[in-house]
Coordinates of C-alpha atoms in Angstrom, one line a residue:
Chain A
M581 CA -305.7 -59.8 21.6
T582 CA -305.8 -62.7 19.2
E583 CA -302.9 -65.1 19.4
R584 CA -300.7 -64.2 16.4
P585 CA -297.4 -66.1 15.9
P586 CA -294.5 -64.2 17.2
I587 CA -292.7 -62.1 14.7
L588 CA -289.4 -63.9 15.5
E589 CA -289.0 -67.1 17.4
L590 CA -285.9 -69.1 18.2
R591 CA -286.4 -72.8 18.9
D592 CA -283.5 -74.7 20.5
I593 CA -280.8 -72.8 18.8
D594 CA -277.3 -74.2 19.3
K595 CA -274.1 -72.6 18.1
S596 CA -270.7 -74.0 18.4
F597 CA -267.4 -72.9 17.0
G598 CA -265.5 -76.1 16.5
P599 CA -265.4 -77.9 19.8
I600 CA -266.6 -74.8 21.8
D601 CA -270.3 -74.6 22.5
V602 CA -271.3 -70.9 22.7
L603 CA -275.1 -71.2 22.6
H604 CA -277.0 -74.0 24.0
K605 CA -280.8 -74.7 23.4
I606 CA -281.8 -71.0 23.1
S607 CA -285.5 -70.6 22.8
L608 CA -287.0 -67.1 22.7
K609 CA -290.0 -65.3 21.2
V610 CA -290.6 -61.7 20.4
H611 CA -293.9 -60.1 19.2
E612 CA -294.7 -57.0 17.4
G613 CA -294.6 -53.9 19.5
E614 CA -292.8 -55.7 22.2
V615 CA -289.4 -55.1 23.7
L616 CA -287.4 -58.2 24.6
C617 CA -284.5 -57.4 26.9
L618 CA -281.6 -59.8 26.6
L619 CA -279.5 -59.6 29.8
G620 CA -276.2 -61.2 30.4
D621 CA -272.8 -60.6 31.6
N622 CA -269.8 -60.4 29.3
G623 CA -269.1 -63.7 27.6
A624 CA -272.6 -65.0 28.2
G625 CA -273.1 -65.4 24.4
K626 CA -275.1 -62.2 23.7
S627 CA -273.0 -61.2 20.8
T628 CA -273.0 -64.6 19.3
L629 CA -276.8 -64.7 19.6
I630 CA -277.2 -61.3 17.9
K631 CA -274.9 -62.4 15.1
T632 CA -276.8 -65.6 14.6
L633 CA -280.0 -63.5 14.4
A634 CA -278.4 -61.1 12.0
G635 CA -277.2 -63.8 9.7
V636 CA -273.5 -63.3 10.4
H637 CA -273.3 -66.8 12.0
K638 CA -275.3 -69.8 11.0
A639 CA -276.8 -71.8 13.9
T640 CA -275.4 -75.2 14.4
A641 CA -278.8 -76.6 15.3
G642 CA -282.3 -75.4 15.9
T643 CA -284.8 -73.3 14.0
I644 CA -285.4 -69.7 13.5
L645 CA -289.1 -68.8 12.7
M646 CA -290.5 -65.6 11.5
D647 CA -294.3 -65.2 11.6
G648 CA -294.4 -68.9 12.4
E649 CA -292.5 -69.9 9.2
P650 CA -289.0 -71.4 9.5
V651 CA -286.4 -69.2 7.9
E652 CA -282.7 -69.7 7.1
F653 CA -280.1 -66.9 7.1
N654 CA -277.0 -67.7 5.1
R655 CA -275.8 -64.2 4.8
P656 CA -276.4 -60.9 6.7
R657 CA -278.3 -59.8 3.7
D658 CA -280.9 -62.6 4.2
A659 CA -281.7 -61.4 7.6
A660 CA -281.8 -57.8 6.4
D661 CA -284.2 -58.7 3.6
R662 CA -286.5 -60.3 6.2
G663 CA -286.5 -57.0 8.2
I664 CA -284.0 -57.8 10.9
A665 CA -281.8 -54.8 11.6
T666 CA -278.9 -54.6 14.0
V667 CA -277.8 -51.3 15.5
H668 CA -274.5 -51.4 17.3
Q669 CA -273.2 -49.6 20.3
F670 CA -271.9 -46.6 18.4
G671 CA -274.7 -46.3 16.0
G672 CA -273.3 -44.9 12.8
T673 CA -270.2 -46.9 11.8
F674 CA -269.0 -44.5 9.1
P675 CA -268.0 -41.4 11.1
L676 CA -266.4 -39.7 8.2
M677 CA -269.3 -40.0 5.9
S678 CA -272.1 -37.5 5.6
I679 CA -275.5 -38.3 7.2
G680 CA -277.1 -38.6 3.7
R681 CA -274.4 -40.8 2.3
S682 CA -274.1 -43.1 5.3
F683 CA -277.9 -43.5 5.5
F684 CA -278.0 -45.0 2.1
V685 CA -274.8 -47.1 2.0
G686 CA -275.5 -50.1 -0.3
V687 CA -278.9 -48.8 -1.4
E688 CA -278.0 -45.4 -2.8
P689 CA -280.7 -43.4 -4.5
T690 CA -279.7 -42.5 -8.1
K691 CA -280.9 -40.3 -10.8
Q692 CA -280.1 -39.9 -14.5
W693 CA -277.6 -37.2 -15.3
G694 CA -277.3 -37.1 -19.0
P695 CA -276.2 -40.6 -20.0
F696 CA -275.0 -41.3 -16.5
T697 CA -276.6 -42.8 -13.4
V698 CA -275.4 -40.7 -10.5
F699 CA -275.9 -40.7 -6.8
D700 CA -278.8 -38.4 -5.8
R701 CA -277.3 -36.5 -2.9
K702 CA -280.2 -34.0 -2.5
K703 CA -282.8 -36.8 -2.2
A704 CA -280.6 -38.9 0.1
N705 CA -280.0 -35.9 2.4
E706 CA -283.7 -35.0 2.5
I707 CA -284.9 -38.5 3.2
A708 CA -282.2 -39.1 5.9
V709 CA -282.9 -35.8 7.7
K710 CA -286.7 -36.3 7.6
A711 CA -286.4 -39.9 8.9
V712 CA -284.3 -38.9 11.9
Q713 CA -286.4 -35.8 12.6
D714 CA -289.5 -38.1 12.8
F715 CA -287.8 -39.8 15.7
G716 CA -287.7 -36.4 17.5
I717 CA -284.2 -35.4 16.7
T718 CA -284.9 -32.0 15.3
R719 CA -281.4 -30.7 15.8
I720 CA -280.3 -32.7 12.7
N721 CA -281.2 -30.5 9.7
D722 CA -278.3 -30.8 7.4
G723 CA -277.7 -34.1 5.6
D724 CA -274.1 -33.0 4.6
R725 CA -272.9 -33.1 8.2
L726 CA -270.5 -35.9 9.0
V727 CA -271.9 -38.7 11.2
G728 CA -268.8 -38.5 13.4
G729 CA -269.9 -35.0 14.5
L730 CA -273.2 -36.2 16.0
S731 CA -273.6 -37.1 19.7
G732 CA -273.8 -40.7 20.7
G733 CA -277.6 -40.5 21.2
E734 CA -278.0 -38.8 17.8
R735 CA -276.0 -41.5 16.1
Q736 CA -278.2 -44.2 17.7
S737 CA -281.3 -42.4 16.5
L738 CA -279.9 -42.0 13.0
A739 CA -279.1 -45.7 12.9
I740 CA -282.6 -46.7 14.3
A741 CA -284.3 -44.2 11.9
R742 CA -282.4 -45.8 9.1
A743 CA -283.4 -49.3 10.1
V744 CA -287.1 -48.3 10.3
Y745 CA -286.9 -46.4 7.0
F746 CA -285.7 -49.6 5.3
G747 CA -288.6 -51.6 6.6
A748 CA -287.1 -53.2 9.7
R749 CA -289.6 -55.2 11.7
V750 CA -287.2 -56.5 14.2
L751 CA -284.7 -54.1 15.7
I752 CA -281.7 -55.6 17.5
L753 CA -280.0 -53.0 19.7
D754 CA -276.6 -54.1 20.8
E755 CA -275.8 -52.2 24.1
P756 CA -277.3 -48.9 22.8
T757 CA -276.9 -47.2 26.1
A758 CA -273.5 -48.6 27.2
A759 CA -271.4 -45.8 25.8
L760 CA -273.8 -43.0 26.7
G761 CA -274.1 -40.6 29.6
V762 CA -277.2 -40.6 31.7
K763 CA -279.1 -38.0 29.7
Q764 CA -278.1 -39.5 26.4
A765 CA -279.2 -42.9 27.6
A766 CA -282.6 -41.6 28.6
H767 CA -282.8 -40.2 25.1
A768 CA -281.9 -43.6 23.5
L769 CA -284.5 -45.3 25.7
R770 CA -287.2 -42.9 24.5
I771 CA -286.3 -43.8 20.9
V772 CA -286.7 -47.5 21.8
N773 CA -290.2 -46.7 23.1
E774 CA -290.9 -44.8 19.9
A775 CA -289.8 -47.8 17.8
K776 CA -292.0 -50.0 19.9
R777 CA -295.0 -47.6 19.5
R778 CA -294.6 -48.0 15.8
G779 CA -295.1 -51.7 16.1
L780 CA -291.5 -52.9 15.8
A781 CA -290.3 -55.8 17.8
V782 CA -287.2 -54.7 19.6
I783 CA -284.5 -57.0 21.0
F784 CA -282.6 -54.8 23.5
I785 CA -279.2 -56.2 24.6
T786 CA -277.8 -54.7 27.7
H787 CA -276.1 -55.5 31.0
Q788 CA -277.6 -52.4 32.7
V789 CA -280.7 -53.8 34.5
M790 CA -282.1 -50.3 35.1
H791 CA -282.2 -49.5 31.4
A792 CA -283.8 -52.9 30.7
L793 CA -286.5 -52.4 33.3
A794 CA -287.3 -48.9 31.9
V795 CA -288.4 -50.2 28.5
G796 CA -288.7 -54.0 28.6
D797 CA -291.9 -56.1 28.3
H798 CA -290.2 -59.4 28.4
F799 CA -286.8 -60.4 29.8
A800 CA -284.4 -63.2 29.2
V801 CA -281.2 -63.7 31.1
L802 CA -278.4 -65.4 29.3
I803 CA -275.7 -67.3 31.3
R804 CA -273.0 -69.3 29.6
G805 CA -274.9 -69.6 26.4
S806 CA -278.2 -70.8 27.9
V807 CA -281.4 -69.0 28.8
A808 CA -281.2 -69.0 32.6
A809 CA -284.4 -67.1 33.1
D810 CA -287.3 -66.0 31.0
F811 CA -289.9 -63.8 32.6
R812 CA -292.3 -60.9 31.9
K813 CA -292.4 -57.4 33.2
N814 CA -293.0 -57.0 37.0
E815 CA -292.3 -60.7 37.7
K816 CA -288.9 -60.1 39.2
T817 CA -287.2 -57.3 41.1
R818 CA -284.1 -55.6 40.0
E819 CA -282.1 -57.3 42.7
E820 CA -283.3 -60.7 41.6
I821 CA -282.3 -59.9 38.0
T822 CA -278.8 -58.7 39.0
D823 CA -278.3 -61.8 41.0
L824 CA -279.4 -63.9 38.0
M825 CA -276.9 -62.2 35.7
A826 CA -274.1 -62.8 38.2
G827 CA -274.4 -66.5 37.6
G828 CA -277.8 -67.9 38.5
E829 CA -277.2 -67.7 42.2
S830 CA -277.1 -64.8 44.5
M831 CA -273.9 -62.8 44.8
A832 CA -273.6 -63.8 48.5
D833 CA -273.8 -67.5 47.7
L834 CA -271.3 -67.0 44.9
E835 CA -268.8 -65.3 47.2
A836 CA -269.2 -68.0 49.9
S837 CA -268.6 -70.8 47.4
V838 CA -265.5 -69.2 46.1
E839 CA -264.1 -68.7 49.6
G840 CA -265.0 -72.3 50.5
Y841 CA -263.2 -73.6 47.4
V842 CA -260.1 -71.6 48.0
E843 CA -259.9 -72.9 51.6
S844 CA -260.3 -76.6 50.7
H845 CA -257.9 -76.4 47.7
E846 CA -254.8 -75.0 49.2
G847 CA -255.5 -71.4 48.2
R848 CA -256.2 -72.1 44.5
L849 CA -259.1 -70.4 42.8
P850 CA -261.9 -72.5 41.3
P851 CA -261.4 -73.5 37.7
T852 CA -263.4 -71.7 35.1
N853 CA -265.9 -73.4 33.0
A854 CA -264.2 -73.0 29.7
D855 CA -263.2 -76.7 29.5
E856 CA -266.6 -78.0 30.2
Chain B
M1420 CA -267.2 -16.4 4.7
N1421 CA -269.7 -19.2 4.6
A1422 CA -268.2 -20.4 1.3
F1423 CA -264.7 -20.3 2.9
G1424 CA -265.9 -22.3 5.8
H1425 CA -267.4 -24.8 3.5
F1426 CA -264.1 -25.0 1.5
L1427 CA -262.1 -25.7 4.7
R1428 CA -264.3 -28.7 5.6
R1429 CA -263.6 -30.4 2.3
P1430 CA -261.0 -33.2 2.1
E1431 CA -258.9 -31.3 -0.5
A1432 CA -258.7 -28.0 1.4
A1433 CA -255.3 -28.7 2.9
S1434 CA -253.8 -29.8 -0.3
I1435 CA -254.9 -26.6 -2.1
I1436 CA -253.5 -24.5 0.7
S1437 CA -250.2 -26.5 0.6
L1438 CA -250.0 -26.0 -3.2
L1439 CA -250.4 -22.2 -2.8
A1440 CA -247.9 -22.2 0.1
V1441 CA -245.3 -24.1 -1.9
I1442 CA -245.6 -21.7 -4.8
A1443 CA -245.4 -18.7 -2.5
F1444 CA -242.4 -20.2 -0.8
Y1445 CA -240.5 -20.7 -4.0
V1446 CA -241.4 -17.2 -5.3
I1447 CA -240.4 -15.5 -2.1
F1448 CA -237.4 -17.5 -1.0
G1449 CA -236.3 -19.0 -4.3
G1450 CA -236.8 -16.1 -6.6
V1451 CA -238.9 -18.2 -9.0
D1452 CA -240.2 -16.6 -12.1
L1453 CA -243.9 -17.8 -12.2
S1454 CA -244.3 -17.5 -15.9
K1455 CA -241.2 -19.6 -16.4
L1456 CA -242.4 -22.2 -13.8
F1457 CA -245.9 -22.5 -15.4
G1458 CA -244.4 -22.7 -18.9
A1459 CA -242.1 -25.5 -17.9
A1460 CA -242.8 -29.1 -18.8
S1461 CA -240.6 -30.9 -16.4
W1462 CA -242.9 -30.8 -13.3
V1463 CA -246.1 -31.3 -15.3
N1464 CA -244.6 -34.4 -17.0
F1465 CA -243.5 -35.6 -13.6
A1466 CA -246.9 -35.0 -12.1
A1467 CA -248.7 -36.7 -14.9
N1468 CA -246.7 -39.9 -14.6
L1469 CA -247.1 -40.0 -10.9
G1470 CA -250.7 -38.8 -10.8
I1471 CA -252.0 -41.7 -13.0
V1472 CA -250.7 -44.1 -10.3
A1473 CA -251.5 -41.9 -7.3
I1474 CA -255.3 -41.8 -7.9
P1475 CA -255.9 -45.6 -7.7
V1476 CA -253.4 -45.9 -4.9
G1477 CA -255.4 -43.1 -3.1
L1478 CA -258.7 -44.9 -3.7
L1479 CA -257.2 -48.1 -2.3
M1480 CA -256.1 -46.0 0.7
I1481 CA -259.6 -44.6 1.1
S1482 CA -261.0 -48.1 1.1
G1483 CA -258.5 -49.0 3.8
E1484 CA -255.8 -50.8 1.8
L1485 CA -252.3 -50.1 0.5
D1486 CA -250.6 -51.1 -2.7
I1487 CA -246.8 -50.7 -3.0
S1488 CA -246.3 -53.2 -5.7
I1489 CA -246.8 -50.3 -8.2
G1490 CA -243.0 -49.8 -7.8
A1491 CA -242.4 -53.0 -9.8
M1492 CA -245.4 -52.6 -12.0
I1493 CA -244.0 -49.6 -13.8
P1494 CA -240.9 -51.4 -15.1
A1495 CA -243.1 -54.5 -15.6
G1496 CA -245.4 -52.5 -17.9
S1497 CA -242.5 -51.0 -19.9
M1498 CA -240.5 -54.3 -20.1
T1499 CA -243.5 -56.3 -21.2
T1500 CA -244.3 -53.8 -24.0
A1501 CA -240.6 -53.7 -25.1
I1502 CA -240.0 -57.4 -25.0
L1503 CA -243.2 -58.3 -26.9
S1504 CA -243.2 -55.5 -29.4
G1505 CA -239.5 -54.6 -29.5
Y1506 CA -237.5 -57.9 -29.1
Y1507 CA -240.1 -60.3 -30.6
E1508 CA -241.3 -57.6 -33.1
L1509 CA -244.9 -58.4 -32.5
P1510 CA -247.5 -55.7 -33.3
I1511 CA -247.4 -52.9 -30.7
L1512 CA -251.0 -53.7 -29.8
V1513 CA -249.9 -57.1 -28.5
G1514 CA -247.2 -55.4 -26.4
M1515 CA -249.7 -53.0 -25.0
L1516 CA -252.3 -55.6 -24.2
G1517 CA -249.5 -57.7 -22.7
A1518 CA -248.5 -54.9 -20.4
L1519 CA -252.0 -54.2 -19.3
S1520 CA -252.7 -57.9 -18.8
V1521 CA -249.7 -58.2 -16.5
G1522 CA -251.2 -55.3 -14.5
V1523 CA -254.6 -57.0 -14.3
L1524 CA -253.0 -60.3 -13.3
V1525 CA -250.8 -58.8 -10.5
G1526 CA -253.8 -56.7 -9.4
I1527 CA -255.9 -59.9 -9.1
V1528 CA -253.2 -61.6 -7.2
N1529 CA -252.9 -58.7 -4.8
G1530 CA -256.6 -58.4 -4.4
L1531 CA -257.4 -62.1 -3.9
L1532 CA -254.5 -62.4 -1.4
T1533 CA -255.9 -59.4 0.5
V1534 CA -259.5 -60.6 0.7
R1535 CA -258.7 -64.3 1.3
T1536 CA -256.1 -63.9 4.0
T1537 CA -255.7 -61.7 7.1
V1538 CA -252.3 -60.5 6.0
P1539 CA -252.2 -56.7 5.7
S1540 CA -252.1 -55.5 2.1
L1541 CA -248.9 -53.6 2.8
I1542 CA -247.1 -56.9 3.4
I1543 CA -248.9 -58.7 0.5
T1544 CA -247.9 -56.0 -1.9
L1545 CA -244.4 -55.8 -0.5
G1546 CA -244.2 -59.5 -1.4
T1547 CA -245.5 -59.0 -4.9
L1548 CA -243.3 -55.9 -5.3
V1549 CA -240.1 -57.9 -4.7
A1550 CA -241.4 -61.0 -6.5
M1551 CA -242.3 -58.9 -9.6
Q1552 CA -238.8 -57.3 -9.6
G1553 CA -237.3 -60.8 -9.7
I1554 CA -239.7 -61.9 -12.4
I1555 CA -239.0 -58.9 -14.6
L1556 CA -235.2 -59.2 -14.3
S1557 CA -235.0 -62.9 -14.9
A1558 CA -237.5 -62.9 -17.7
S1559 CA -235.7 -60.1 -19.4
V1560 CA -232.3 -61.7 -19.1
L1561 CA -233.7 -65.2 -20.0
L1562 CA -235.6 -64.0 -23.0
T1563 CA -233.5 -61.2 -24.4
G1564 CA -230.1 -61.7 -22.7
N1565 CA -230.2 -58.1 -21.6
A1566 CA -231.7 -55.9 -18.8
S1567 CA -232.5 -53.1 -21.3
V1568 CA -234.7 -53.6 -24.4
P1569 CA -235.2 -51.2 -27.2
L1570 CA -238.6 -50.6 -28.7
D1571 CA -239.6 -48.9 -32.0
A1572 CA -243.3 -48.0 -31.7
P1573 CA -245.3 -47.2 -34.8
A1574 CA -246.3 -43.6 -35.4
W1575 CA -249.9 -44.0 -34.2
A1576 CA -248.9 -45.5 -30.9
K1577 CA -246.3 -42.7 -30.4
F1578 CA -249.0 -40.2 -31.2
V1579 CA -251.5 -41.5 -28.7
F1580 CA -249.2 -42.6 -25.8
G1581 CA -245.7 -41.2 -26.4
Q1582 CA -246.1 -37.9 -28.1
L1583 CA -244.3 -34.7 -26.9
I1584 CA -246.7 -31.9 -27.3
G1585 CA -244.9 -28.8 -28.4
G1586 CA -241.7 -30.8 -28.1
S1587 CA -241.8 -30.8 -24.3
H1588 CA -245.1 -31.8 -22.7
Q1589 CA -245.7 -35.6 -22.7
I1590 CA -249.1 -36.6 -24.0
I1591 CA -249.6 -38.6 -20.8
I1592 CA -250.6 -35.2 -19.2
I1593 CA -253.8 -35.4 -21.2
W1594 CA -254.3 -39.0 -20.1
W1595 CA -253.8 -37.9 -16.5
V1596 CA -256.4 -35.1 -16.7
V1597 CA -259.0 -37.3 -18.5
L1598 CA -258.5 -40.2 -16.0
T1599 CA -258.8 -37.7 -13.1
V1600 CA -262.1 -36.4 -14.4
I1601 CA -263.4 -40.0 -14.9
F1602 CA -262.2 -41.1 -11.5
A1603 CA -263.6 -38.0 -9.8
F1604 CA -267.0 -38.6 -11.5
V1605 CA -267.2 -42.2 -10.5
V1606 CA -266.0 -41.7 -6.9
H1607 CA -267.9 -38.6 -6.0
R1608 CA -271.0 -38.8 -8.2
T1609 CA -272.0 -42.4 -8.5
R1610 CA -272.9 -45.0 -5.8
Y1611 CA -269.7 -46.9 -6.3
G1612 CA -267.7 -44.1 -4.7
N1613 CA -270.0 -44.3 -1.7
W1614 CA -269.1 -48.0 -1.4
I1615 CA -265.3 -47.2 -1.3
F1616 CA -265.8 -44.7 1.5
A1617 CA -268.0 -47.0 3.4
M1618 CA -265.4 -49.8 3.1
G1619 CA -262.7 -47.6 4.5
G1620 CA -265.0 -46.5 7.3
D1621 CA -265.9 -50.0 8.5
R1622 CA -265.4 -53.0 6.2
D1623 CA -267.6 -55.4 8.2
S1624 CA -270.5 -53.1 8.3
A1625 CA -270.2 -52.3 4.7
R1626 CA -270.3 -56.0 3.9
N1627 CA -273.3 -56.5 6.1
L1628 CA -275.1 -53.7 4.3
G1629 CA -274.7 -55.7 1.1
I1630 CA -271.7 -54.0 -0.5
P1631 CA -269.6 -56.6 -2.4
T1632 CA -266.5 -55.6 -0.5
N1633 CA -264.3 -58.4 -1.9
R1634 CA -265.1 -57.6 -5.5
V1635 CA -264.6 -53.8 -5.0
T1636 CA -261.2 -54.5 -3.3
V1637 CA -260.0 -56.7 -6.1
I1638 CA -261.1 -54.2 -8.7
L1639 CA -259.2 -51.4 -6.9
F1640 CA -256.1 -53.5 -6.8
I1641 CA -256.5 -54.2 -10.5
L1642 CA -256.9 -50.5 -11.2
S1643 CA -253.7 -49.6 -9.3
A1644 CA -251.5 -52.3 -10.8
T1645 CA -252.9 -51.7 -14.3
S1646 CA -252.4 -47.9 -14.0
A1647 CA -248.8 -48.5 -13.1
A1648 CA -248.3 -50.8 -16.0
F1649 CA -250.0 -48.2 -18.2
V1650 CA -247.5 -45.6 -17.1
G1651 CA -244.6 -48.0 -17.8
M1652 CA -246.0 -48.8 -21.2
C1653 CA -246.3 -45.1 -22.1
Q1654 CA -242.7 -44.5 -20.9
A1655 CA -241.4 -47.4 -23.1
I1656 CA -243.2 -46.0 -26.1
L1657 CA -242.0 -42.5 -25.4
F1658 CA -238.3 -43.3 -24.7
N1659 CA -238.1 -46.1 -27.3
S1660 CA -236.7 -48.5 -24.7
A1661 CA -237.3 -50.1 -21.4
Q1662 CA -235.1 -50.9 -18.3
V1663 CA -235.8 -53.4 -15.6
S1664 CA -234.8 -50.8 -12.9
G1665 CA -236.7 -47.7 -11.9
G1666 CA -240.1 -47.2 -10.5
M1667 CA -239.3 -47.6 -6.9
N1668 CA -239.5 -43.9 -6.3
F1669 CA -243.1 -44.0 -7.3
I1670 CA -244.0 -45.9 -4.2
F1671 CA -243.2 -43.1 -1.8
N1672 CA -244.0 -40.4 -4.2
A1673 CA -247.5 -41.7 -4.7
I1674 CA -248.1 -42.2 -1.0
V1675 CA -246.8 -38.7 -0.2
S1676 CA -249.0 -37.2 -3.0
V1677 CA -252.1 -39.1 -1.7
V1678 CA -251.6 -38.2 1.9
A1679 CA -250.7 -34.6 1.1
G1680 CA -253.9 -34.6 -1.0
G1681 CA -256.0 -35.1 2.1
V1682 CA -256.6 -38.9 2.1
L1683 CA -256.7 -40.4 5.6
L1684 CA -254.0 -43.1 5.8
T1685 CA -256.4 -45.4 7.7
G1686 CA -259.2 -45.0 5.1
G1687 CA -262.7 -43.6 4.9
F1688 CA -261.8 -40.0 3.9
G1689 CA -260.3 -38.2 0.9
S1690 CA -261.1 -37.0 -2.6
V1691 CA -259.8 -37.5 -6.1
I1692 CA -259.4 -33.7 -6.6
G1693 CA -257.3 -33.7 -3.4
I1694 CA -255.1 -36.5 -4.8
F1695 CA -254.7 -34.5 -8.0
V1696 CA -253.7 -31.3 -6.2
G1697 CA -251.5 -33.3 -3.8
T1698 CA -249.6 -34.7 -6.8
L1699 CA -249.2 -31.3 -8.3
T1700 CA -247.9 -30.0 -5.0
F1701 CA -245.4 -32.8 -4.8
A1702 CA -244.3 -32.3 -8.4
I1703 CA -243.7 -28.6 -7.9
V1704 CA -241.7 -29.2 -4.8
N1705 CA -239.7 -31.9 -6.4
Q1706 CA -239.1 -30.4 -9.8
G1707 CA -239.8 -26.7 -9.2
I1708 CA -236.7 -26.5 -7.0
Y1709 CA -234.6 -26.4 -10.2
F1710 CA -236.2 -23.1 -11.0
T1711 CA -235.1 -21.6 -7.7
Q1712 CA -231.8 -20.5 -6.4
I1713 CA -232.2 -23.0 -3.6
D1714 CA -229.7 -25.8 -3.6
R1715 CA -231.7 -28.8 -4.8
N1716 CA -230.3 -31.0 -2.1
W1717 CA -232.8 -29.3 0.1
S1718 CA -235.8 -30.5 -1.9
N1719 CA -236.3 -33.6 0.3
L1720 CA -236.4 -31.5 3.4
I1721 CA -239.1 -29.3 1.8
I1722 CA -241.0 -32.4 0.8
G1723 CA -240.8 -33.8 4.4
V1724 CA -242.0 -30.5 5.9
I1725 CA -244.8 -30.1 3.3
L1726 CA -246.0 -33.6 4.1
L1727 CA -246.1 -33.0 7.8
V1728 CA -247.7 -29.6 7.4
A1729 CA -250.3 -31.0 5.0
V1730 CA -251.2 -33.9 7.2
G1731 CA -251.4 -31.5 10.2
M1732 CA -253.7 -29.3 8.3
N1733 CA -255.7 -32.4 7.2
E1734 CA -256.2 -33.3 10.8
T1735 CA -257.3 -29.8 11.7
F1736 CA -259.8 -29.6 8.9
R1737 CA -261.2 -33.0 9.5
E1738 CA -261.8 -32.0 13.1
K1739 CA -263.6 -28.9 11.7
A1740 CA -265.7 -31.0 9.4
L1741 CA -266.6 -33.3 12.3
S1742 CA -267.5 -30.6 14.7
Y1743 CA -269.4 -28.6 12.1
V1744 CA -272.9 -27.7 13.2
P1745 CA -274.9 -25.5 10.8
K1746 CA -276.4 -22.2 12.0
K1747 CA -280.0 -22.3 12.9
K1748 CA -281.5 -21.5 9.6
K1749 CA -280.0 -20.5 6.3
T1750 CA -282.1 -19.5 3.4

């Protein structure tokens, strides 16, 4: 394959909120048709990183490049216009809206009705149902159903189908499997593979190493706002990754160091790193 | 059967059942003569005055906000009209524009405070409610030396805003029906309605999807405050005078009507038709009791029960709507 610039690249991204540094010199790349798994424990900065990519936050320093060109996201809309779509844990965020209506929130199809421009419900429903069926969810066949009535996996599929329909090139999946059962999670992972097959770049955020290994091509472990490890498929075992997520050292070492500290400090626990 | 199931999943289903239940209750236990009830003006007048305010209040609730400052905006509307056109004898058009401008202004204040701060809109509008009461009272006493101001509106204004059709039905009923049709069209048939529901479902996501949530919120607050001022203005023109008191009942009456009409208190679900029917139901309970042999002191009990039953039904029907899975194939 010829060396094409990555669809999305981060170079030395810093993000701080006032005096608190949340992200520190993050550099990552993701190519078309590739799944980048972002692993990290709670508080590692995953959410902040996603929000920076989605245009919710603006990076304090560093560059975001798309197709080799530097880009700037001032608003979520800027990122969306460039084809970056974020799908959150629960997929559809409008549980009491119909499939057709929620699919087109903000970009509703309209038609002329006499002198008035009205929402085209039939068209919206048809497009939404077809888009989600193309992802293999054939059980959804009525666009008037409420999103809240779908299963977790179906909602994820709907959200991903929506992103793809609106021309997403980079799909950010924020813990898509966290709230799902085993079967549903397998389903969601199949959809990730389908998105990848269609040439999308997928950034898959999770703390479940098994799920990451099942679909990932490229892995990055985030610890306290920095990329602690960056490796490709089959370069590390599951145990190594778990240990990395637990703090860059093996679980055993960690426990030993905590115990040692407690003994030498009159029973006090080690300080956290919040004040660093 | 299918059509009935479809009906039950709509947001206004419970309100229509409540309406029928209330009428049936009055007929069976109150000995109401239906022809007399439907011929009467009192409850329709009551419903129209309330309904014009209830719809924008309901839309705000669908979008996830609450506006209780309407309680002060009704006397604000009538006092502004009466002071400008009655006391200062300016043309009635000036008084009317003044009243509506006060509505727009308070709506903007409510809206901006809501989108710029993290204070819940219930508290913000509670503040503007009390503040507006103070402003109306002191402005009235300061300018006119009185808390009640007479107004003599010209014939055309009376005809359009303060007419009694057939000597009993206020013309505001027609305004109510027309406004309901317009609101229902905009909310359920155009894209803007979709935005309101999306905002009530999840404001952050709606904003991220490109909906101008702040602008829509401010516009909705302007609509509710202005609608209340409009009702006050019509009342001043109809009754030839305006008082600083009154209007506080509208707060709870509007909220009861909206919730009984199937709007979810936390936002994201509801319909204009539901609010319309909820207002009718409330008006019949509240005013229809005079047509029964029931002691009218019981009417608040009935309202309370209706509210609880309606909300209970709303919950059930919403569950139904959520769990609805269509049959394999329907042709």
